[in-house]
Each structure stands twice: as structure tokens, then as C-alpha cells.
XYZ file of C-alpha atoms in Angstrom:
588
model
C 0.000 0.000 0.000
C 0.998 3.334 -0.527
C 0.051 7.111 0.082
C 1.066 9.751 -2.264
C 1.154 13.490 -0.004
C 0.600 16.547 -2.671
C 0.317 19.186 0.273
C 3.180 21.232 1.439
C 4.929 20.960 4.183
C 3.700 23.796 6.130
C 0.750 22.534 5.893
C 1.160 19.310 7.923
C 1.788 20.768 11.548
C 1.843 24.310 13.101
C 4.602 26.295 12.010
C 7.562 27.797 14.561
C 8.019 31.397 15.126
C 11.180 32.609 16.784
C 11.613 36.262 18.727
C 13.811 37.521 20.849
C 13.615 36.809 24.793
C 15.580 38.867 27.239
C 15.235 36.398 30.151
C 17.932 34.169 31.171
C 16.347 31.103 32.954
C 19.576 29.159 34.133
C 22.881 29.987 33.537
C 25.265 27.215 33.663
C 29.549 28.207 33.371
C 31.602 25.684 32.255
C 33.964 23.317 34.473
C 37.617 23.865 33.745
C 38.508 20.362 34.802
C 36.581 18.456 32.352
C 38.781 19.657 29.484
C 41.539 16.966 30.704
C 39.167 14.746 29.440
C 38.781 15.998 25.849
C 41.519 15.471 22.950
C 41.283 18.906 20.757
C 41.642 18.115 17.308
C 43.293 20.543 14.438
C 42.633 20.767 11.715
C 39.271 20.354 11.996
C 36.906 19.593 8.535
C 33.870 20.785 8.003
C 31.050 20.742 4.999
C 29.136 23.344 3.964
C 26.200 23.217 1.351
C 25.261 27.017 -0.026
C 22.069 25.667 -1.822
C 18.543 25.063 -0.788
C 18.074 21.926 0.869
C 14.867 19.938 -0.812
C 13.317 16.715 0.062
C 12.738 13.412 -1.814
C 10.438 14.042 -4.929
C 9.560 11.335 -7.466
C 8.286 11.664 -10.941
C 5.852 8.667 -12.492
C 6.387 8.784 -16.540
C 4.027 7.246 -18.611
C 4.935 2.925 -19.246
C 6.919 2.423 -22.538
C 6.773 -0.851 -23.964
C 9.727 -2.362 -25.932
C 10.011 -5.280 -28.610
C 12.431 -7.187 -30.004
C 12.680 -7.327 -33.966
C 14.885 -9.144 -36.144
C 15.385 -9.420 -39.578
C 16.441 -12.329 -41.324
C 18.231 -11.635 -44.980
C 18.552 -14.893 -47.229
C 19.221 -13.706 -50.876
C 22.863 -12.440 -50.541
C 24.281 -9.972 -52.363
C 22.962 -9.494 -55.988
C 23.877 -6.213 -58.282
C 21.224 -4.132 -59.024
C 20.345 -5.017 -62.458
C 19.841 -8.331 -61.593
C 16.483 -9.785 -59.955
C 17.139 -11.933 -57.536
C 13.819 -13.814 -57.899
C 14.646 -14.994 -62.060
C 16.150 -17.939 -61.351
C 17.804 -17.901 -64.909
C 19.338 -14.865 -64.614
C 20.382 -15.954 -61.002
C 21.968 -18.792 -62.846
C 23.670 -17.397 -65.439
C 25.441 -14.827 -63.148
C 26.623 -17.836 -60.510
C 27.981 -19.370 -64.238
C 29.939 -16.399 -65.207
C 31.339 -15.997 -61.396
C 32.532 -19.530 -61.777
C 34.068 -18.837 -65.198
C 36.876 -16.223 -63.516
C 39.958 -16.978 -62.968
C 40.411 -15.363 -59.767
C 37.458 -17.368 -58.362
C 39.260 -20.305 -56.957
C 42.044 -18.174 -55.323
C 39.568 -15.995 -53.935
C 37.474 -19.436 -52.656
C 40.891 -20.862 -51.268
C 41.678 -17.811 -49.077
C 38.210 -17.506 -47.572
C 37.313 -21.548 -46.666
C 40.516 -21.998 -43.941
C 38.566 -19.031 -41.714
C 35.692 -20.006 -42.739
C 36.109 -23.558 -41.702
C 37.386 -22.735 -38.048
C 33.759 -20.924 -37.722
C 31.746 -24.047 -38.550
C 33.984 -25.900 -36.426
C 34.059 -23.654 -33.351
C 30.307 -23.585 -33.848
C 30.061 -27.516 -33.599
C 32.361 -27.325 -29.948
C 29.866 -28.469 -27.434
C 29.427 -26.009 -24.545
C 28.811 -27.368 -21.422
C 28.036 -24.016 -19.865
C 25.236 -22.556 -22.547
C 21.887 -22.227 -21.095
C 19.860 -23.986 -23.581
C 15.937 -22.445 -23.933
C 17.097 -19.640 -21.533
C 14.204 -17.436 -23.221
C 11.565 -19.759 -21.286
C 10.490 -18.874 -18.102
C 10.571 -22.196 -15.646
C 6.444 -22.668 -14.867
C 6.500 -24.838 -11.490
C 3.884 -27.496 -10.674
C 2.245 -25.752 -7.877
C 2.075 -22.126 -8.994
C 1.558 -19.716 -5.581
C -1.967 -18.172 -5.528
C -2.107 -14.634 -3.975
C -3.258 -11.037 -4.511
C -2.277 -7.257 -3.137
C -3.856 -4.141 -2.461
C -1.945 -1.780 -4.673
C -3.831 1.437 -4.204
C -7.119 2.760 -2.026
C -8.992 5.680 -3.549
C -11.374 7.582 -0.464
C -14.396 9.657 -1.157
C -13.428 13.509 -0.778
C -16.521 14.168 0.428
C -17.204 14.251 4.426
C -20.521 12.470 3.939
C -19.362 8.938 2.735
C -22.177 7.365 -0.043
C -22.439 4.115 -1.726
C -20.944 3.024 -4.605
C -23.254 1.338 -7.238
C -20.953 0.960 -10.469
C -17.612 1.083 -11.746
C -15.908 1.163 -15.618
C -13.169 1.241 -17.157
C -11.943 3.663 -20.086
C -11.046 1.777 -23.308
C -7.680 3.226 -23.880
C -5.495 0.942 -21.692
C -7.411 1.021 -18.887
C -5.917 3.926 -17.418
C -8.782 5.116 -15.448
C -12.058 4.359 -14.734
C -15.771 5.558 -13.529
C -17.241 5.934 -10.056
C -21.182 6.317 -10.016
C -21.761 7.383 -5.912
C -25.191 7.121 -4.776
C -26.838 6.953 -1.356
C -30.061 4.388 -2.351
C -30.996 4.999 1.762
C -33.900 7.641 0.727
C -34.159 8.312 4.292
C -30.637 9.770 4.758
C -30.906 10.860 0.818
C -29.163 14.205 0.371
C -29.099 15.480 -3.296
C -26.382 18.096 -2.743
C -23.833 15.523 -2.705
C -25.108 13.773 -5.897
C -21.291 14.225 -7.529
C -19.518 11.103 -9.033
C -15.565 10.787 -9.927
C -13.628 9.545 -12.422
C -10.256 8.131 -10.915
C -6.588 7.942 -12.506
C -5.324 4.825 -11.412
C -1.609 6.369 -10.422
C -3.348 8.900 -8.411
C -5.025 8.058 -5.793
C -5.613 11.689 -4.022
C -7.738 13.442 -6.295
C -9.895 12.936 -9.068
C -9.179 13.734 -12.131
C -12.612 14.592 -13.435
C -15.187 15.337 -11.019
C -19.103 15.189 -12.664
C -21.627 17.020 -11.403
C -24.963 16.351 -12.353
C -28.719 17.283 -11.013
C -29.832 13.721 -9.447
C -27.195 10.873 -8.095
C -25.845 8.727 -10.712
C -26.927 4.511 -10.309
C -24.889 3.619 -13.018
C -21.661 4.795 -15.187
C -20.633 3.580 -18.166
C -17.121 3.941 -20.798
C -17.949 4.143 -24.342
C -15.864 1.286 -25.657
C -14.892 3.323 -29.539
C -14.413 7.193 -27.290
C -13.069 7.113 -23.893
C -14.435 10.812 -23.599
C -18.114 9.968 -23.854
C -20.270 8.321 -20.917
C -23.647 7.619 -20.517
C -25.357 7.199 -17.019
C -28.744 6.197 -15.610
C -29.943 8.953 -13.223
C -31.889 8.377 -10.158
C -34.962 10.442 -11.913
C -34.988 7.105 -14.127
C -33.299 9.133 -17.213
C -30.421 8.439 -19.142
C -27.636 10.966 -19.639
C -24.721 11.488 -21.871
C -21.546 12.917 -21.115
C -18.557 14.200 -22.681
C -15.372 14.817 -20.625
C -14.166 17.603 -23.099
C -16.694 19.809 -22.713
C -16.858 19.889 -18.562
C -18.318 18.508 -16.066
C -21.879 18.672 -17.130
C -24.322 17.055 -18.536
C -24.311 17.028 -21.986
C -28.081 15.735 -22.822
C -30.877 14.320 -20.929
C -34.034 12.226 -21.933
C -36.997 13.362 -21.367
C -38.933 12.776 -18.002
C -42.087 11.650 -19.920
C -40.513 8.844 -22.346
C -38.266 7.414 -19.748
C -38.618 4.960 -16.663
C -40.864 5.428 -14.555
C -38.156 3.766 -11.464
C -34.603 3.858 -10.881
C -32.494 3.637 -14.309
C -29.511 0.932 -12.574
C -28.272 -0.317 -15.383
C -27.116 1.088 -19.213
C -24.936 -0.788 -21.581
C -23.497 0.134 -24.995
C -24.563 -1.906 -28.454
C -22.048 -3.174 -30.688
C -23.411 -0.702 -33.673
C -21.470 0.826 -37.173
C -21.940 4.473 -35.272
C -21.006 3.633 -31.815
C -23.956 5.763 -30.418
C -26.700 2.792 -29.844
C -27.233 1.555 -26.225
C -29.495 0.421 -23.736
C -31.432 0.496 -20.155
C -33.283 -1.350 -17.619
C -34.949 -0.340 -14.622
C -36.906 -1.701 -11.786
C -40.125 -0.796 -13.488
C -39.788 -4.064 -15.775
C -38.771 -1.763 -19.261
C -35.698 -1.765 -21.570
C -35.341 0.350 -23.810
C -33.083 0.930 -26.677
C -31.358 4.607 -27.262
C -29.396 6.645 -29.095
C -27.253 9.421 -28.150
C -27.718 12.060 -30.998
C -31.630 11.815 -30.078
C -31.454 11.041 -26.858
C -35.153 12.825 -25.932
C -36.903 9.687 -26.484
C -35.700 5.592 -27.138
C -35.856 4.187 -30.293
C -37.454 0.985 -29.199
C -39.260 -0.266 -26.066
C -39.697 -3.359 -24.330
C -41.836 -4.440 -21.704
C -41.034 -7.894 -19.524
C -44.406 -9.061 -18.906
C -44.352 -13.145 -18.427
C -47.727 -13.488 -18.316
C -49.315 -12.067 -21.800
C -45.883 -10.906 -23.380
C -47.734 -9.319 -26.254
C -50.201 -7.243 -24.341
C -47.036 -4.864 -23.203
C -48.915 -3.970 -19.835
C -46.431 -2.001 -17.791
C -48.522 -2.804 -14.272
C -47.942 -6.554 -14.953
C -44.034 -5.894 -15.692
C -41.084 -7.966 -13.210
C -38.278 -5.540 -12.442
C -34.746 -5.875 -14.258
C -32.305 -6.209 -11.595
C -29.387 -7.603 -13.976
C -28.456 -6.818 -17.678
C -26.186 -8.290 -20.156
C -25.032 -7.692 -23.964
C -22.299 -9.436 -25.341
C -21.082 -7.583 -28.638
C -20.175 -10.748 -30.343
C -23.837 -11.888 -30.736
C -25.341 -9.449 -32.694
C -29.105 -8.009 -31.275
C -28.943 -11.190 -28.408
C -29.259 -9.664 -24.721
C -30.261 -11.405 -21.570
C -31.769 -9.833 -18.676
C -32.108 -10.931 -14.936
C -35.279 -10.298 -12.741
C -36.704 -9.409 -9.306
C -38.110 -12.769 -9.224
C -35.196 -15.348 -10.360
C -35.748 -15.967 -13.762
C -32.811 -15.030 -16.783
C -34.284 -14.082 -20.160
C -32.334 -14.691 -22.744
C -33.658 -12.557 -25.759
C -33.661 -11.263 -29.219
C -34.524 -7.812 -30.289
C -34.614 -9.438 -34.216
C -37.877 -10.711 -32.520
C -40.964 -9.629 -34.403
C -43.567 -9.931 -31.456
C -42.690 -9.448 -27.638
C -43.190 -12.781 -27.260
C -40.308 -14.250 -29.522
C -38.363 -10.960 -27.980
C -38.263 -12.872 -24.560
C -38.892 -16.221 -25.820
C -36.276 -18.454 -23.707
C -36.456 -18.549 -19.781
C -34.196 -19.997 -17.398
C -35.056 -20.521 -13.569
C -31.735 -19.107 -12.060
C -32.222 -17.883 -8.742
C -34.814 -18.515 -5.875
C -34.441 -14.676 -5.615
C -33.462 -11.254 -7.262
C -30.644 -12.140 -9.867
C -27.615 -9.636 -8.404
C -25.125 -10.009 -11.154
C -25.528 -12.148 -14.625
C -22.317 -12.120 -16.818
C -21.364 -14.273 -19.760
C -18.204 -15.870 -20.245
C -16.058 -13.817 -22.104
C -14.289 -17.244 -23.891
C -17.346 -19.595 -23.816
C -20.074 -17.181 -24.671
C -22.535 -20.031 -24.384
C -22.283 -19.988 -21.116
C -22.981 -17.793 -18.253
C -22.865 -16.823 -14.557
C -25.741 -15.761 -12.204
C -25.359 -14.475 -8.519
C -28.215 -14.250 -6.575
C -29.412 -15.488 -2.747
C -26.596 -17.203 -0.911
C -25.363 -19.580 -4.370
C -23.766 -18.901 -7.358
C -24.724 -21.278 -10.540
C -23.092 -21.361 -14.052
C -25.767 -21.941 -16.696
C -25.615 -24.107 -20.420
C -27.867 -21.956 -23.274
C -28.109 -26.272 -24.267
C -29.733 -26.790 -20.704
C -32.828 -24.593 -19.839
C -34.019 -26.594 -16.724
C -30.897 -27.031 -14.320
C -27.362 -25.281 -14.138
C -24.735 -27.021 -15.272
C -22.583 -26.139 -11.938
C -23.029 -24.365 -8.970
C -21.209 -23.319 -5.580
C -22.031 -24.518 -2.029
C -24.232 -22.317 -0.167
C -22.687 -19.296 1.940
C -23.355 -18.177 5.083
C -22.949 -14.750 4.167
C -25.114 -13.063 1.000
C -23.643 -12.871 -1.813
C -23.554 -8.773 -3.302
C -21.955 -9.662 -6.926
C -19.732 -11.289 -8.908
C -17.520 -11.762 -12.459
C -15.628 -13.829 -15.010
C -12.277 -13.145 -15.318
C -11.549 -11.504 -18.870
C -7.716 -12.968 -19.355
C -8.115 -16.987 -17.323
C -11.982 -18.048 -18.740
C -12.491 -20.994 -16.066
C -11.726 -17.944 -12.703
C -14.789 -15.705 -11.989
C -14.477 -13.539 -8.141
C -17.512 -13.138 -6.207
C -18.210 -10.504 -3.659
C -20.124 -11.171 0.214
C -21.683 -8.789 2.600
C -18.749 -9.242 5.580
C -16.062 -7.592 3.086
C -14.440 -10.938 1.621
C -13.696 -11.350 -1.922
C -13.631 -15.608 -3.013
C -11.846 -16.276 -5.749
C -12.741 -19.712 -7.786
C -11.252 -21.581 -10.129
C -12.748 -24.188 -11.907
C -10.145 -25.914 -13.303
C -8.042 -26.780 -9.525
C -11.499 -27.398 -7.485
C -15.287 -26.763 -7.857
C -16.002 -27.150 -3.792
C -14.317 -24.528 -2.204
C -12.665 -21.397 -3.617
C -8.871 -21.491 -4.244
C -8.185 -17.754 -2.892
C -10.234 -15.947 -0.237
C -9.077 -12.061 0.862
C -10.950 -10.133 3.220
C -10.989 -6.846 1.453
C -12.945 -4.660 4.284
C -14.953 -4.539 7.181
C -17.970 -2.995 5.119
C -20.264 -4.297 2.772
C -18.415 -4.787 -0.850
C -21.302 -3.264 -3.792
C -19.921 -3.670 -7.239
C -16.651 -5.506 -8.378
C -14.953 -4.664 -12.123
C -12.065 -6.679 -13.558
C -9.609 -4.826 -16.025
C -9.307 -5.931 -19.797
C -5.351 -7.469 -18.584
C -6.546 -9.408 -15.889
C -4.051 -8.401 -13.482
C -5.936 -5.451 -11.417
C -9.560 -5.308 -10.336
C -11.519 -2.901 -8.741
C -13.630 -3.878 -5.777
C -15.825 -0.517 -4.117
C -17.849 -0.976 -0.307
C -20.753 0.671 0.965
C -18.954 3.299 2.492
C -17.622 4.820 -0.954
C -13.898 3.252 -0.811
C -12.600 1.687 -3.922
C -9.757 -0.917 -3.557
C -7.444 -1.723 -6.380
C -6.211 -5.386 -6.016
C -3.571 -7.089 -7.995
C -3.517 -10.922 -8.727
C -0.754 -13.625 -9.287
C -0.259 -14.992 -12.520
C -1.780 -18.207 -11.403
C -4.931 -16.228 -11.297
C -4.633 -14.425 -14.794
C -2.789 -16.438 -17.174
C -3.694 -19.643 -19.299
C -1.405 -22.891 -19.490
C -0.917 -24.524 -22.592
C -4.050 -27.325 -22.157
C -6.728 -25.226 -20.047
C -8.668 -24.671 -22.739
C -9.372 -28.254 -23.736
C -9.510 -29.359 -20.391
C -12.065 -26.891 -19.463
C -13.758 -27.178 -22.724
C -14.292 -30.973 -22.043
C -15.369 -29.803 -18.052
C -18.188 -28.194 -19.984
C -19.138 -30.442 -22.321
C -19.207 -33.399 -19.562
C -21.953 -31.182 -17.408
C -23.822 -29.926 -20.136
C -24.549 -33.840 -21.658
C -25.053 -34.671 -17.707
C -27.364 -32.378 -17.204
C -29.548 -32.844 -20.590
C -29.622 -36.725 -19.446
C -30.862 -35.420 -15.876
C -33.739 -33.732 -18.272
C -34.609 -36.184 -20.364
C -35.070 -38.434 -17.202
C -37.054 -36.343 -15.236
C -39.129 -35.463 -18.413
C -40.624 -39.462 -18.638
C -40.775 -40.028 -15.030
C -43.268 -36.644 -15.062
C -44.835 -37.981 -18.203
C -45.732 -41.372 -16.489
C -46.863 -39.395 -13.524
C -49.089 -37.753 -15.393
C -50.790 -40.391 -17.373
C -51.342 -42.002 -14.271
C -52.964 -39.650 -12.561
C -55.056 -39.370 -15.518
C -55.950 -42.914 -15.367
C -56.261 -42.891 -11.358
C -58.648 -39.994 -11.911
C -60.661 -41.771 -14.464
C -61.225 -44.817 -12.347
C -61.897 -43.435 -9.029
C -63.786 -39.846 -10.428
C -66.040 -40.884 -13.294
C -67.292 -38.068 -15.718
C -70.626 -36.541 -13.839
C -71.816 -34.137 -12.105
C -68.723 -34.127 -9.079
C -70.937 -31.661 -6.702
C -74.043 -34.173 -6.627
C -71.763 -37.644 -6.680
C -71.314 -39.167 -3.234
C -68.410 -41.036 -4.711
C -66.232 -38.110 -5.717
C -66.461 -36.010 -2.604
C -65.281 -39.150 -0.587
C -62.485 -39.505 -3.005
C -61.510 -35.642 -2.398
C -62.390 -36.102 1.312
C -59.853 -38.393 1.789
C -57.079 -36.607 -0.336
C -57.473 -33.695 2.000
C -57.140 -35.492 4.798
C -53.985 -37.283 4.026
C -52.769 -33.170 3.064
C -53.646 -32.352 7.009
C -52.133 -35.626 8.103
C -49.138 -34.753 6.665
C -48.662 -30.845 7.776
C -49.062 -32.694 11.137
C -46.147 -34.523 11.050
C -44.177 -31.751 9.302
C -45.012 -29.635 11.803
C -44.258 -31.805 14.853
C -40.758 -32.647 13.391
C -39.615 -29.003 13.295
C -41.045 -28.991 16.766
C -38.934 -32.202 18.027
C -35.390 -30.424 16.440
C -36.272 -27.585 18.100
C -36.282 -29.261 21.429
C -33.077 -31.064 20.714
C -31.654 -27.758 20.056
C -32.757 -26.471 23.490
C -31.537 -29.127 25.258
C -28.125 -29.106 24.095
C -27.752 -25.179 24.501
C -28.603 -25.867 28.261
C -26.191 -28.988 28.554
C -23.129 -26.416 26.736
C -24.324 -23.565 29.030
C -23.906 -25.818 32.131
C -20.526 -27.305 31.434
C -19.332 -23.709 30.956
C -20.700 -22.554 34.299
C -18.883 -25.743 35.758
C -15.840 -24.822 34.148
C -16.389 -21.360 35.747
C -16.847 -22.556 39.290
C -14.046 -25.111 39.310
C -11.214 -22.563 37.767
């Protein structure tokens, strides 16, 4: 960790002021007799320095990066009227070379040196580092990671921190949206967000100031000047970093949402102006930044009747996703656990949000594809974390065990495709990897004491940045155990894919027949005991339903008297612990 100090030094404590002071206070002569115990030396050196004194200062340049090129010349020497690629007139010239008379004199002086070379060159040298290029990779390659720079909120009043992103040109900074969601303790003066430079950790570099706190920031990936947020209002804004700290345009109030805009993303387009939000109020809508006063396209999740578009009936959008390498495909997580993967090709809202996957028992927190295997993808929600198959729509294909504390978010890694990080409520950050172990995770740092919001991996690998609840952004560095690929982890975790995929479309196909047998004899059971008639007036039927109610209360009975009996058991054995601890007490 370090701390960079920009203020001068008078600045740091009180300064001294010196005056004259007539008073003597003690007066002390000097003792003739302790000079016998002194040695007087003559000459005597001394230094004297005439300029100002300064203190340490350093000076960070910008990174320059170096390569190694070589150049590897095979045709020899030819004249200039020749070309070297004619073979005949390559041929005729070696001929007429021959043909001199000085050629074999001239041959004879040059092989004897020439020889000694080759020869000198065939020596074997026992002390040549053979393959000295390649970095030795040991078998157990350490797993760790560092803090390499904290970056505070200036302001007194610390706020939370709902989204980070990084700037396209070598991730040199990156985007802070602050924002207190407590609408109790809500104050709008401090509604400022920051954009960071990752070598300075004092100061921001740009400071934006709009009208309402920011939920969400986001980097155009073509201009690392342009932004575009989601405002607390439920607009979208666009900024532009050369022309202040502004806004630059606003929607409209009228044609945006109608909750919190949380999250924006940017469309792979030809212009590099096309992106889109989600809010709470169960909308996404598709925008444009050179008419940004209303969206090009709206779409409202309704899972009931898709096609009716009835906003009332809409599930919020707690999670969006847009990989550019698929075109107009998007997936969306909801309030209520389900992951809709969609297509804005569709020509109905129905075919729009056609597939559905049952991801989380509740809100989906984070939803990320992988950035190798685009097929798959990663959802955080509840207390588990479960990596989903587009093959498989009713099971994931893997999953982690549950946690005690909640889980706030997680990621893929961009650079090492089987590591993703996952963020908890107590301050720890888990790092997994697939490929080593699927039960635990293989790194486990405890970041903070507060609650960690939003976590953001950098295009390298190497860094990430992790922000709390309490507006503190931590920069971490990994090992390259945690960031870099060996030469078979791509096959092996291909085939780790493949395996659980076919596992889990057998575990479908299974529990498809056993619910088709079910069925049919139900069907059958129903036929039998509940003939076709009228089921109010027939003695027959209501005894049949009679009785399955009663084996319903039956069992709620038991259910309820076994919770009852582990409850006991749980009593009792507090009271037997509490005991032995007061014994313990009164013997010591």
C-alpha cells in the first residue's frame, strides 16, 4: 500500500516562530577540569552546502513498452540489375562468377577461416543455457493477490458506490457512479460522481456534477471521452469529458422509466452511439445518443401475456447483459429469479423474450457471460452462485455450495476463462477456479470490514476494482496463477463443460418421462376413481376428495411436529453447553 502526499509541508503541523527573549532562565559556566578529558583536534573539517536543501520528490512517466525485432536476410548480395527472384538470370550470373579466374584463389583464401567458424560452432558447450528465453512454470504455482492502491471519497458524507468502468484506452482510469439508495438519509447536494486515474489516488481527475445521483456509469468502448449514465430520476444521460463537467443531454422525463435507471450498456453498432437500459419498473429500452429525448425501441417484460405490453404486470430488471459478439442477443435478470435470454430481431414481444431460465430462488444480483465460452454464463443471486448451459434450460450445469454470508456480486475473469471472483456482505472477496477445485474457492481475501457493492475486472486481468458501501474503492492485484492460461486449459475446461452440459440434458430427459408417467397415471387414477358426472351431486367423488385432503392435514401434522422435536433437541443441548461452561467457571 501506498500514500502519495501533494500538500506542502507547512501545511502538515503548526509552524515555529522565533523572537527575541531577554530572560535568562539558568545559567550554567563551564567546568575547567573536564577539558583533561577531551583530545582537541586541528585541523578540523567541516562541509558546507550554499544551496537550498529539498526533500525526496519522485516523478511517475508514462509505461513504454519495448520489442524485439529481427530481420532475417537470405538472398545475398545481388547487383542491381539483376532480380534476384529470375532464377535464370540468377543462374547465369553464378555461371559467369565460376568462369573467372580469380574465383578459386579468392574461394581458397576464404574456406581456412571459414572452416574454423563451422567448427568452433560444432564445440559443445557445457556451460550454454539452452531455452534460456523460457520462463521455468513450477507445478504448484503460488496463488495470492495485493492491495496496490485505495482511492477515499473527498466528500465528508461517505455514499455508496453502485458501479464502476473502465476507459477503453489501456485502462488507465475508470468511472465511479456514488449514490446513497438509503432515501431516508438521501441528500441530493452531494449527488457528484468521480472519475479516478489509477496512479493517483488523491484526487480525481474529473469530477461530474450532475442534477440527481448517478446509479450507473458507463465507458464508451470506440471514445473514452463519452459516458452515458442512468440517473436516479430514471433518465439516461450522456456525457462528454471535453466539454466539462456537465451534462451534456438528458431524456426526457415523460418517455423514460418510470423507477430507478440501474443499469445502461453500450450496443455493438457501425456508429457507436446505440445503447441500452433497464430499470426496476420491468422496461428496456433501446437509445441513441444524438436523439437522446426519447428511445428508439421499447420493451416491456411481462411473463404473463408478453404481447399485451402492460407495464402494471411488468417484473423488475435487476441484472443486464449484452455481449457484442452476438449481434441483437441480450439477456436480462429479474426481481423474481428468472434469466431471459432474448432477441430484439424478434418480431412480437413474445419471440423478444422467448427463452427462460429458472436461475435464482431470488433477485438475480449479477448475470455475466463468459467472455471465452459465450454459451455460457454466470448468475449471482441469494446465498449460491450457478453457471448456466444456453443447451440446458431446466438445471445449471454447476453451482457453488451455499454461503453463510449473502452474496452482493460477482464476475468472469476476462484474461483466465475458467476464474470468476464473487463478492459477500462481511467484506471478503472468493476467488474460484474451476479448473483446480469446484467445492471450495482457491483464494479468499478479506478486502474490508464494510459491505463490498460492485466488483470490475480490467481488460489485462491483473488489477480489479472492488468498491464498499462506504464509498472506498480498492485496487487489487492478482498472481499470474490467477490471470494467465497454461498450454491445455482450454481443452480441459472445454471438455469440463461439455461433460456437465450432456449430464445435465440426461438429468432432463429423465425427469421429463418419469413426469410424463406421472401424469398419465394420474389421468388414469382420476378416471377410475372420479367418473365423468356431475362431481358436486356424486357421493363417490367427494369421498375420493375427502380423503385426499385429509392425508394433506395428516401430513402438515407430522411436518409440523418434526420441526417442533429439532427444536427441542436444540434447546436441550444449549442448556447442557451452558452448564458445562458454568462448571468450568466454578471449578477454575
Amino acid at each position: 500500500m501506498q500514500y502519495i502526499y501533494t500538500k506542502q509541508r507547512l501545511e502538515f503541523g503548526k509552524q515555529c516562530n522565533f523572537t527575541n527573549y531577554q530572560k535568562i532562565e539558568v545559567d550554567i559556566k563551564p567546568h575547567a577540569g573536564y577539558m583533561n578529558h577531551y583530545i582537541q583536534v586541528n585541523p578540523t573539517t567541516r562541509a558546507t552546502q550554499c544551496s537550498n536543501i529539498y526533500s525526496v520528490h519522485e516523478v511517475n512517466t508514462n509505461t513504454a513498452t519495448f520489442k524485439d525485432n529481427g530481420m532475417c536476410h537470405s538472398e545475398g548480395g545481388w547487383p542491381k540489375d539483376l532480380n534476384a527472384k529470375d532464377i535464370e538470370q540468377t543462374m547465369r550470373y553464378k555461371r559467369k562468377i565460376e568462369k573467372d579466374e580469380l574465383y578459386i584463389h579468392t574461394m581458397l583464401q576464404l574456406l581456412p577461416p571459414m572452416e574454423q567458424c563451422i567448427s568452433q560452432n560444432n564445440v559443445c558447450n557445457i556451460y550454454e543455457q539452452y531455452f534460456s528465453y523460457m520462463e521455468p512454470v513450477s507445478l504448484i504455482q503460488q496463488v495470492y493477490s495485493r492491495t496496490v492502491n485505495v482511492y477515499r471519497d473527498i466528500l465528508p458524507i461517505k455514499r455508496q458506490i453502485t458501479h464502476l468502468s473502465w476507459s477503453p484506452d489501456q485502462g488507465n482510469r475508470f468511472a465511479a457512479s456514488y449514490c446513497n439508495t438509503d432515501f431516508k438519509n438521501a441528500i441530493n447536494d452531494n449527488s457528484q460522481s468521480y472519475i479516478w486515474d489509477v496512479e493517483n489516488p488523491n484526487i480525481p481527475c474529473v469530477t461530474l456534477k450532475p442534477f440527481c445521483p448517478i446509479l450507473t456509469l458507463e465507458y464508451n468502448p470506440k471514445d473514452s471521452n463519452i459516458l452515458i449514465s442512468g440517473l436516479m430520476t430514471g433518465q439516461v444521460a450522456c456525457w462528454d469529458i471535453r466539454k466539462g463537467s456537465e451534462l451534456v443531454e438528458t431524456s426526457s422525463m415523460e418517455f423514460s422509466h418510470r423507477d430507478l435507471c440501474n443499469k445502461v450498456l453500450w450496443i455493438n453498432s457501425k456508429t457507436g452511439t446505440e445503447f441500452f437500459s433497464a430499470s426496476k419498473d420491468g422496461q428496456i429500452m433501446w437509445w441513441d445518443i444524438r436523439k437522446l429525448q426519447m428511445p428508439t425501441e421499447t420493451l416491456v417484460i411481462d411473463l404473463y401475456k408478453p404481447d399485451d405490453q402492460n407495464i402494471n404486470k411488468a417484473i423488475g430488471i435487476s441484472a443486464l447483459q449484452f455481449e457484442p459478439s452476438m449481434g441483437t442477443r441480450f439477456m436480462c435478470g429479474l426481481e423474481n429469479g428468472i434469466v431471459i435470454s432474448g432477441n430484439r430481431k424478434g418480431k412480437t414481444s413474445s419471440e423478444k423474450i422467448a427463452t427462460r431460465f429458472k436461475a435464482q430462488y431470488g433477485p438475480v444480483i449479477s448475470l455475466e457471460r463468459n467472455p471465452t465460452f459465450v454459451k455460457n454464463f454466470l448468475t449471482v443471486g441469494d446465498w449460491t452462485t450457478r453457471i448456466w448451459s444456453e443447451d440446458c434450460k431446466e438445471s445449471c450445469i454447476a453451482w457453488t455450495p451455499g454461503h453463510r454470508d449473502f452474496l452482493m456480486g460477482g464476475a468472469w475473469s476476462i484474461t483466465r476463462f475458467s476464474v470468476f471472483f464473487l463478492i459477500k456482505m462481511d467484506g471478503t472477496l472468493d476467488i474460484w477456479d474451476l479448473l483446480i477445485q469446484q467445492d471450495s474457492p482457491v483464494l479468499s481475501v478479506k478486502v474490508c470490514d464494510e459491505v463490498l457493492t460492485y466488483i470490475k475486472p480490467h481488460e489485462q486481468g491483473q488489477l480489479a476494482a472492488i468498491a464498499n458501501k462506504k464509498g472506498t474503492i480498492f485496487l487489487l492485484e492478482f498472481s499470474k496463477a490467477l490471470t494467465t492460461n497454461q498450454k491445455n486449459d482450454k481443452v480441459l475446461f472445454t471438455t469440463f463443460l461439455d461433460r456437465e452440459t450432456r449430464r445435465e440434458k440426461v438429468k432432463e430427459a429423465k425427469s421429463r418421462e418419469q413426469r410424463l408417467k406421472m401424469k398419465s397415471l394420474r389421468n388414469i387414477n382420476f378416471e377410475n376413481e372420479c367418473p365423468i358426472g356431475n362431481i358436486k351431486n356424486d357421493e363417490k367423488n367427494l369421498k375420493y376428495f375427502n380423503n385426499h385432503n385429509e392425508i394433506l392435514i395428516h401430513c402438515e401434522e407430522d411436518y409440523e411436529n418434526a420441526i417442533k422435536a429439532e427444536l427441542i433437541k436444540e434447546q436441550k443441548q444449549e442448556t447442557i453447553v451452558n452448564n458445562k461452561c458454568i462448571i468450568n467457571r466454578e471449578t477454575n
